[in-house]
Structure formats: structure tokens, C-alpha cells
JSON list of C-alpha atoms in Angstrom, two decimals:
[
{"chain": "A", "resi": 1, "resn": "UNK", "atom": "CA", "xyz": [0.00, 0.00, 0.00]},
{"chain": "A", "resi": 2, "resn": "UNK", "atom": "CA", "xyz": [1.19, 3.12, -0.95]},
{"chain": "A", "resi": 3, "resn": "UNK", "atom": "CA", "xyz": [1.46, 6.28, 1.54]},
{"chain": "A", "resi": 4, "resn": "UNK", "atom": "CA", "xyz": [0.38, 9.85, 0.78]},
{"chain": "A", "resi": 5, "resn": "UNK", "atom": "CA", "xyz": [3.90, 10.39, -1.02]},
{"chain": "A", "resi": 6, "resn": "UNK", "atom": "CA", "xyz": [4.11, 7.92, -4.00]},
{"chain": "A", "resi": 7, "resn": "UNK", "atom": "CA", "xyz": [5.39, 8.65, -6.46]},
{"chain": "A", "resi": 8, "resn": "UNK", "atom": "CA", "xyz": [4.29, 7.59, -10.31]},
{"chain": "A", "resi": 9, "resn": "UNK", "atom": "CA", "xyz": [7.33, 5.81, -11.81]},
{"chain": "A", "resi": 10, "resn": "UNK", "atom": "CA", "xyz": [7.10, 5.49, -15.64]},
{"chain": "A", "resi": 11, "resn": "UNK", "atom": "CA", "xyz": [9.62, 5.57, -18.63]},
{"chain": "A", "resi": 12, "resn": "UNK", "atom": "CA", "xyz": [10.40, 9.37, -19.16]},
{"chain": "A", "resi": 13, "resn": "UNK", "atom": "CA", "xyz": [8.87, 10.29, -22.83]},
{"chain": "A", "resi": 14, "resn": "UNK", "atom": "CA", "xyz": [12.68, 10.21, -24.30]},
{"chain": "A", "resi": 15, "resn": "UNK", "atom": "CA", "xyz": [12.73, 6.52, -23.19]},
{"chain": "A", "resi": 16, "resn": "UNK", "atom": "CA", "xyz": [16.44, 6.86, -21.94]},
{"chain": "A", "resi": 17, "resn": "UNK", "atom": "CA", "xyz": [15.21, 7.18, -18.17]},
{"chain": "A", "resi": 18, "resn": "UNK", "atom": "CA", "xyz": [12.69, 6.92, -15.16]},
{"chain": "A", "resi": 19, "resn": "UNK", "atom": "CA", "xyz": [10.24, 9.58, -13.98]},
{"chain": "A", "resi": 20, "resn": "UNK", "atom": "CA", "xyz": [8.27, 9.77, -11.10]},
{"chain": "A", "resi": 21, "resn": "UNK", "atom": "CA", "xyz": [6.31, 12.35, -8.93]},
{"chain": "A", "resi": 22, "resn": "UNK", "atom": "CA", "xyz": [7.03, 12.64, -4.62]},
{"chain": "A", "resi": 23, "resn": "UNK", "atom": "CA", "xyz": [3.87, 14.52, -3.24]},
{"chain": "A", "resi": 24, "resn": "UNK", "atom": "CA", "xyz": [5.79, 16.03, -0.68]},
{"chain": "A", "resi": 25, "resn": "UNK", "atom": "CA", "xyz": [5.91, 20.09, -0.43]},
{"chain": "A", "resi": 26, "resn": "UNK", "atom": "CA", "xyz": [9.15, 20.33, 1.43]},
{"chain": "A", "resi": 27, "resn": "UNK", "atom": "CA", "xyz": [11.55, 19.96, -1.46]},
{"chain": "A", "resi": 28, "resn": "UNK", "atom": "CA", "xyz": [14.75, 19.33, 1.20]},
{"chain": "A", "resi": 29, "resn": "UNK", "atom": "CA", "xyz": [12.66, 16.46, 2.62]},
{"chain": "A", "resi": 30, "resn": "UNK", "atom": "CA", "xyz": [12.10, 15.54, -0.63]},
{"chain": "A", "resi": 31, "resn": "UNK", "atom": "CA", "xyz": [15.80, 15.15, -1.37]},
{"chain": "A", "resi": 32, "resn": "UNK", "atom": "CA", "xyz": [16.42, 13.64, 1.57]},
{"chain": "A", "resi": 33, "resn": "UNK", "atom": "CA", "xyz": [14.18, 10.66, 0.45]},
{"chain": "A", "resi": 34, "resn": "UNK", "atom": "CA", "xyz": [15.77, 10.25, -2.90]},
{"chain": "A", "resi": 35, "resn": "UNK", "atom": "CA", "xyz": [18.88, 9.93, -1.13]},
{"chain": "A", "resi": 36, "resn": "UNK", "atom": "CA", "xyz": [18.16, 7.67, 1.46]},
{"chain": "A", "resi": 37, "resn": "UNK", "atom": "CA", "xyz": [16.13, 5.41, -1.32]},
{"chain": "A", "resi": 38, "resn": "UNK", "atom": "CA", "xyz": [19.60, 5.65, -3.28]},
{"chain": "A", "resi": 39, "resn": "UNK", "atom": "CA", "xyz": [21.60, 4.48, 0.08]},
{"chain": "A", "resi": 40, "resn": "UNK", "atom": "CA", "xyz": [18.71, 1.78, 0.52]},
{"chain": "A", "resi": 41, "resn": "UNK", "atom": "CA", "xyz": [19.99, -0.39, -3.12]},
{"chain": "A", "resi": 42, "resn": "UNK", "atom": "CA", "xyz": [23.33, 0.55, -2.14]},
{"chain": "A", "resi": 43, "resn": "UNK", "atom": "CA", "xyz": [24.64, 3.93, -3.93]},
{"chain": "A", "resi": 44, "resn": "UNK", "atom": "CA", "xyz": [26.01, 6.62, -2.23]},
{"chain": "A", "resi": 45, "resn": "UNK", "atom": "CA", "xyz": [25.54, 10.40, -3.77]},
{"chain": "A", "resi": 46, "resn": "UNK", "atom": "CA", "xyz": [29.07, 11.68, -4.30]},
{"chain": "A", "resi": 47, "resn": "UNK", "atom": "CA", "xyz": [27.90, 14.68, -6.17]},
{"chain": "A", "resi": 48, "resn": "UNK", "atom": "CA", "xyz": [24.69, 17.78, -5.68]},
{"chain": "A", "resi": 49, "resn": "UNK", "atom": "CA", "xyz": [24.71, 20.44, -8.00]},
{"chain": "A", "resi": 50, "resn": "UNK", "atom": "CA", "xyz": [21.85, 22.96, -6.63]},
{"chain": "A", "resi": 51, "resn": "UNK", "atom": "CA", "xyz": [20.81, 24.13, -10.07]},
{"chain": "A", "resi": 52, "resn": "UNK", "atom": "CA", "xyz": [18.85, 26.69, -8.85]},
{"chain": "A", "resi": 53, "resn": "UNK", "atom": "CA", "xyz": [21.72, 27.90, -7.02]},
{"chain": "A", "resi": 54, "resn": "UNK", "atom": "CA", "xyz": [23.96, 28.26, -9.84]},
{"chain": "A", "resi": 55, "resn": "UNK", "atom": "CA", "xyz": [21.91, 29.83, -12.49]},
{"chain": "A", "resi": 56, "resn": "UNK", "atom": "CA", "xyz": [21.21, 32.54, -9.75]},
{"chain": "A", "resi": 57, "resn": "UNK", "atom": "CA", "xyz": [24.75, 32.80, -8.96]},
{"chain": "A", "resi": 58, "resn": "UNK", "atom": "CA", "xyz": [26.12, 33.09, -12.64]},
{"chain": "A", "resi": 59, "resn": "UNK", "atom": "CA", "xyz": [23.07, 34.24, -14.69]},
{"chain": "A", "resi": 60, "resn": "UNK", "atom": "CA", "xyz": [20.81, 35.92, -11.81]},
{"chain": "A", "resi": 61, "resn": "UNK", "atom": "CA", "xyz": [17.83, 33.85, -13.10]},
{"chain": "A", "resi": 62, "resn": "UNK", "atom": "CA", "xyz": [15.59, 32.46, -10.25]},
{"chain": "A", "resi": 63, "resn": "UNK", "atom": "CA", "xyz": [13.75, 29.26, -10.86]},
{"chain": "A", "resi": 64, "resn": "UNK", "atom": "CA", "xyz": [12.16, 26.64, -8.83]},
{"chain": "A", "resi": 65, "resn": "UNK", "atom": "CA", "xyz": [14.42, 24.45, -6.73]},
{"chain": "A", "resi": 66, "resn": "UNK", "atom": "CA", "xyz": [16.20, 21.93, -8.48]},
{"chain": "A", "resi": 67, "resn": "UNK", "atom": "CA", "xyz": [19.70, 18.99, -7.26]},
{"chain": "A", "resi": 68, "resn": "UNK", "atom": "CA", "xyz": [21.07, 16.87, -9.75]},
{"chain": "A", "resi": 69, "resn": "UNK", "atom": "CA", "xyz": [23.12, 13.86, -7.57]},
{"chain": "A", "resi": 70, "resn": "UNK", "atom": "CA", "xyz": [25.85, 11.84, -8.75]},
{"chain": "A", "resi": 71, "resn": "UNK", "atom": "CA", "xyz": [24.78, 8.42, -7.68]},
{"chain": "A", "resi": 72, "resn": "UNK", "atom": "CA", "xyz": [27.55, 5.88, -7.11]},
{"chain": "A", "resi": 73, "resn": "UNK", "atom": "CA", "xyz": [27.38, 2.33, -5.62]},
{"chain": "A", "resi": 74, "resn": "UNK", "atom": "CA", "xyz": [31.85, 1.57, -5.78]},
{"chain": "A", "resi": 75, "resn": "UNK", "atom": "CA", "xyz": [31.13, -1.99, -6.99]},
{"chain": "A", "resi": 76, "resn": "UNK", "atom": "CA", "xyz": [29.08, -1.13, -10.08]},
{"chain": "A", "resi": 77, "resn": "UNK", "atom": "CA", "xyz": [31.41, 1.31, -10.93]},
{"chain": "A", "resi": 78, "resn": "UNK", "atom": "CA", "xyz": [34.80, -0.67, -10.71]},
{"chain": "A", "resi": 79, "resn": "UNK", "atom": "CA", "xyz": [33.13, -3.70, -12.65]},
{"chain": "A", "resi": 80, "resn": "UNK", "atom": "CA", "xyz": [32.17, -0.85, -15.05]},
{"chain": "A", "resi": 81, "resn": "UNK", "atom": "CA", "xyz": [35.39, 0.74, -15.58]},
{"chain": "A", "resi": 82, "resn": "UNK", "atom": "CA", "xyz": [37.12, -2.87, -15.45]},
{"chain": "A", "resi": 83, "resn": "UNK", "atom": "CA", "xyz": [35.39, -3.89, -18.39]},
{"chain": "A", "resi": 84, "resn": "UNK", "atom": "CA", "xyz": [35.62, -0.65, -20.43]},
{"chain": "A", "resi": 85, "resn": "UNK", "atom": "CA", "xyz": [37.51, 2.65, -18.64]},
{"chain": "A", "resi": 86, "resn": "UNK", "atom": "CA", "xyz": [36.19, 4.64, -20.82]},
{"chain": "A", "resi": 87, "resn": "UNK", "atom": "CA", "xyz": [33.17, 4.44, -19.29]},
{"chain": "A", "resi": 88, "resn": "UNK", "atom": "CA", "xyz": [34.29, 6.78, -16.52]},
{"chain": "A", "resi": 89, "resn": "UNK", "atom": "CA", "xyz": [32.82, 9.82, -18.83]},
{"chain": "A", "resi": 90, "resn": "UNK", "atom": "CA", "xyz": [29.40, 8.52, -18.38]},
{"chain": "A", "resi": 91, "resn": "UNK", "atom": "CA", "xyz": [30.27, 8.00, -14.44]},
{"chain": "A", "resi": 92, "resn": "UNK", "atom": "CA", "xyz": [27.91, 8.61, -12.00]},
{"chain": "A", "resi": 93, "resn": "UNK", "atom": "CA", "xyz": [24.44, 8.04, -12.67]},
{"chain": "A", "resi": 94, "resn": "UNK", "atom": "CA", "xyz": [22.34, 11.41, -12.44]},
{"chain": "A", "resi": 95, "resn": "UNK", "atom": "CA", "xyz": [19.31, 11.55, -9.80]},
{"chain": "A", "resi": 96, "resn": "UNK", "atom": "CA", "xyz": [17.73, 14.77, -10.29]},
{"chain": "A", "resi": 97, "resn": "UNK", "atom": "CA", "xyz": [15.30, 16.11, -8.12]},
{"chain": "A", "resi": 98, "resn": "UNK", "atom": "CA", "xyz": [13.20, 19.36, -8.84]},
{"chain": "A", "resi": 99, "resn": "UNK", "atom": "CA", "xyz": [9.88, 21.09, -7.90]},
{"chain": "A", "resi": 100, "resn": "UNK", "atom": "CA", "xyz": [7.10, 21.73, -9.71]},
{"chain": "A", "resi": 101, "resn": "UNK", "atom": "CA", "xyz": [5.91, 24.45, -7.81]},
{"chain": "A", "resi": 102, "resn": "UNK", "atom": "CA", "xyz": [2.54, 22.98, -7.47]},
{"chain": "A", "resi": 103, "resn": "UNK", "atom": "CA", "xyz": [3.50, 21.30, -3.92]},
{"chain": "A", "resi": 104, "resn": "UNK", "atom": "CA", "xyz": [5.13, 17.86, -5.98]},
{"chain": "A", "resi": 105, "resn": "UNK", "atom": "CA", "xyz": [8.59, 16.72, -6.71]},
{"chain": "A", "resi": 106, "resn": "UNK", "atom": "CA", "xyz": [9.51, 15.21, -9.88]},
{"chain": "A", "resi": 107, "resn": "UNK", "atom": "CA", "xyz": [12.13, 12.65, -9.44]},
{"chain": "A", "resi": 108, "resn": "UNK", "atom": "CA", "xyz": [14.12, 11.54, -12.41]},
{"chain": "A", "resi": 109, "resn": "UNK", "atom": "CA", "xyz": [16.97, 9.37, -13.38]},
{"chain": "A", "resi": 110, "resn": "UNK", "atom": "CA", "xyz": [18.90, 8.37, -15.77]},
{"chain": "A", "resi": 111, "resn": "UNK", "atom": "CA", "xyz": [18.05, 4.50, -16.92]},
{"chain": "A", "resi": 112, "resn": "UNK", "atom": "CA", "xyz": [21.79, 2.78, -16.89]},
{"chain": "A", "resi": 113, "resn": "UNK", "atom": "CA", "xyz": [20.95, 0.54, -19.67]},
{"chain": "A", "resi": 114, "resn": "UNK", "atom": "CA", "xyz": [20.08, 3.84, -22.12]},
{"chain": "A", "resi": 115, "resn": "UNK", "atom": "CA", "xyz": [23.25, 5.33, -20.97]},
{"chain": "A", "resi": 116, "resn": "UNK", "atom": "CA", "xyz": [25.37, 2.03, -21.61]},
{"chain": "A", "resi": 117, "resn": "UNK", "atom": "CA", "xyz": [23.68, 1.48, -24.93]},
{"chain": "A", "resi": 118, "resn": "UNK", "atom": "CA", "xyz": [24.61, 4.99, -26.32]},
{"chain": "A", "resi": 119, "resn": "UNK", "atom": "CA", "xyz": [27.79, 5.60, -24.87]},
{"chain": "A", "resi": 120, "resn": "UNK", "atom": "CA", "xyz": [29.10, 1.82, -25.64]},
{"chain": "A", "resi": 121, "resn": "UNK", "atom": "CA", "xyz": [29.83, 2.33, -29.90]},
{"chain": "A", "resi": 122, "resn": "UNK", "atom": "CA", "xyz": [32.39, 5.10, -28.71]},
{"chain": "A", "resi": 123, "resn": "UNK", "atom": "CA", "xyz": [34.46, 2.96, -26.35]},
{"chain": "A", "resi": 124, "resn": "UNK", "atom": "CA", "xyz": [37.75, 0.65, -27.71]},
{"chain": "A", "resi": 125, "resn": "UNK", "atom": "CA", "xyz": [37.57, -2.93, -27.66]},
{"chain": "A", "resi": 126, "resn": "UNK", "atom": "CA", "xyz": [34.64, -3.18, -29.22]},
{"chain": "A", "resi": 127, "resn": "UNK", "atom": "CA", "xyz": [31.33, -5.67, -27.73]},
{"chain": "A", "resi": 128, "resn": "UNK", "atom": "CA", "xyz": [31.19, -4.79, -23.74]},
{"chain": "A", "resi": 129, "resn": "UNK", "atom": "CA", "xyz": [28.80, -7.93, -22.30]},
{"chain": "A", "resi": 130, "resn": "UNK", "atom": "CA", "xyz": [30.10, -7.05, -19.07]},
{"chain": "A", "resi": 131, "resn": "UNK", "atom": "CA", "xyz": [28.73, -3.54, -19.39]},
{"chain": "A", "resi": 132, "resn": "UNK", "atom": "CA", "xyz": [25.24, -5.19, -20.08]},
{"chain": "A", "resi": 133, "resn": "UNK", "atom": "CA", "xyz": [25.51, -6.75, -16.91]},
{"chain": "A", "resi": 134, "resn": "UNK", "atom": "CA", "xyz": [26.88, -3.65, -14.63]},
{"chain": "A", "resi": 135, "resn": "UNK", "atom": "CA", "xyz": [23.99, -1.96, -16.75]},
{"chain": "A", "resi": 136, "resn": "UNK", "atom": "CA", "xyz": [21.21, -4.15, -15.58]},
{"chain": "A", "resi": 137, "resn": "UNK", "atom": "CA", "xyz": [22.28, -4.29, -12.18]},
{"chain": "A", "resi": 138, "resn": "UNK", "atom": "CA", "xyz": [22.24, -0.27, -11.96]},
{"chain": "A", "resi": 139, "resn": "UNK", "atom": "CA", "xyz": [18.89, -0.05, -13.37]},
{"chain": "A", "resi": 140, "resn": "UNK", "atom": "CA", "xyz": [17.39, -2.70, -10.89]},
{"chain": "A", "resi": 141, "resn": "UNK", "atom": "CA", "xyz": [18.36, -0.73, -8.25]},
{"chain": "A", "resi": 142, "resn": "UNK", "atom": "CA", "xyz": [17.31, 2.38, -9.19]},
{"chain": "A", "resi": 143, "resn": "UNK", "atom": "CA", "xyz": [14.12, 1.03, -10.06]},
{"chain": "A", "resi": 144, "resn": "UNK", "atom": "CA", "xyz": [13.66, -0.16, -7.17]},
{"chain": "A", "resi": 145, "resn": "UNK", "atom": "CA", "xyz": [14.28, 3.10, -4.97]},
{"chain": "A", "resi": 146, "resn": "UNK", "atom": "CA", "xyz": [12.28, 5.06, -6.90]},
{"chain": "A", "resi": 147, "resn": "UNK", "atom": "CA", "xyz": [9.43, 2.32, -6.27]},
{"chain": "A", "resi": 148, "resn": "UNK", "atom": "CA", "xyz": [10.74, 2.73, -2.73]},
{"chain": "A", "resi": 149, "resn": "UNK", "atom": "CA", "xyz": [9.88, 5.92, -1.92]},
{"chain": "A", "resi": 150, "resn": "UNK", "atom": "CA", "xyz": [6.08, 5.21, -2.24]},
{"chain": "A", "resi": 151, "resn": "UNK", "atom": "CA", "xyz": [6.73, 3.36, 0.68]},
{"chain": "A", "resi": 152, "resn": "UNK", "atom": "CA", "xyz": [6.08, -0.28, -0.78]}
]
């Protein structure tokens, strides 16, 4: 059973990664969710650009809050970079989390799989299977804490 904060997890119209909606009005709560969801399947969040933040900062534009996090869970990662270094440039997987205004939070990440399958053709040696497997194993996980933080 869901609580009064689930979020609606579906493919994100460009089909490279997952959306979802937190009904919660404080948007630092909100982040705080995402990121314990993140810890819950094992990633840690070695990155949080405040985008709002910035653009204020260096274009003194105001818009509605907005973090992207650089999710990381170490193991992933090194079997990642084992298999195909390269794939450090694609390194970590963004979780961004941003306001609607409208007392929501839209949740969305980047699907592993998507980023694997476009970034692969670019990177030497060729056919990566291990990549398909890191790849799968990412986007398990961050399936399943997004579907966490309805509370299911």
C-alpha cells in the first residue's frame, strides 16, 4: 500500500530514463528521500549540484528548486570501468530532483541501460557484455528506490 507520497514511476517520454512524482511540499525532505532510497539499493551520492543555485549565482535567473546527484554504488562502478575505462565519462548516474511548484517533486533518473547502450559504440575494444551486466544491475536498483519511496 502506498502512503500519501508515491510517487508515479514510468519511462520518461525520451525513453532513456525513469520519472516519477514525490507529493511532498518540502523539497529538502524531498531530497532527503531520494537519497536515502539511493543508500537503501546501495549507492552513495558523491555529487549535488543545486541548479537553482547556480543559475542565480552566474546568470541571476531564479527558478524553482532543483539537485542533480551523482549516484555511485563503488562496486558497479569498478566492474564498469574494469570492463571498459572509458566508461568513466558517463560516471555517475544522475538523480535529479526538482519542484514543480505545485507542492510535488519530480524525481528523475537516468536508466543505466540507455546510458550504456549509447555511450558503448564510442568505447575501444569493441562488444562490452560485461557492461550489459553492470547496466542491468544499476537499473534494478534504481528502479527499485524510486518504487521505494512510495513506501512499498
Amino acid at each position: 500500500m502506498k502512503n500519501s507520497n508515491s510517487p508515479t514511476r514510468t519511462a520518461a517520454p525520451s525513453a532513456y530514463g525513469f520519472h516519477g512524482v514525490l507529493r511532498e511540499r518540502d523539497f529538502g525532505r524531498a531530497v532527503e528521500q531520494v537519497t536515502a532510497a539511493l543508500k537503501s539499493e546501495g549507492f552513495g551520492v558523491l555529487t549535488e549540484i543545486d541548479v537553482k543555485a547556480t543559475l542565480k549565482t552566474k546568470i541571476d535567473v531564479d527558478v524553482l528548486p532543483q539537485i542533480i546527484l551523482g549516484a555511485c554504488r563503488p562496486p558497479l562502478a569498478h566492474a564498469a570501468m574494469q570492463a571498459a575505462p572509458s566508461i568513466a565519462a558517463l560516471l555517475p548516474c544522475n538523480v535529479v530532483v526538482r519542484s514543480t511548484g505545485d507542492g510535488s517533486t519530480v524525481v528523475e533518473a537516468i536508466d543505466p541501460k540507455a546510458m550504456i547502450e549509447m555511450g558503448v559504440q564510442g568505447l575501444e575494444g569493441g562488444d562490452h557484455p560485461a557492461l550489459a551486466e553492470v547496466a542491468n544491475d544499476a537499473h534494478a536498483r534504481i528502479s527499485a528506490a524510486l518504487d521505494s519511496l512510495g513506501g512499498n
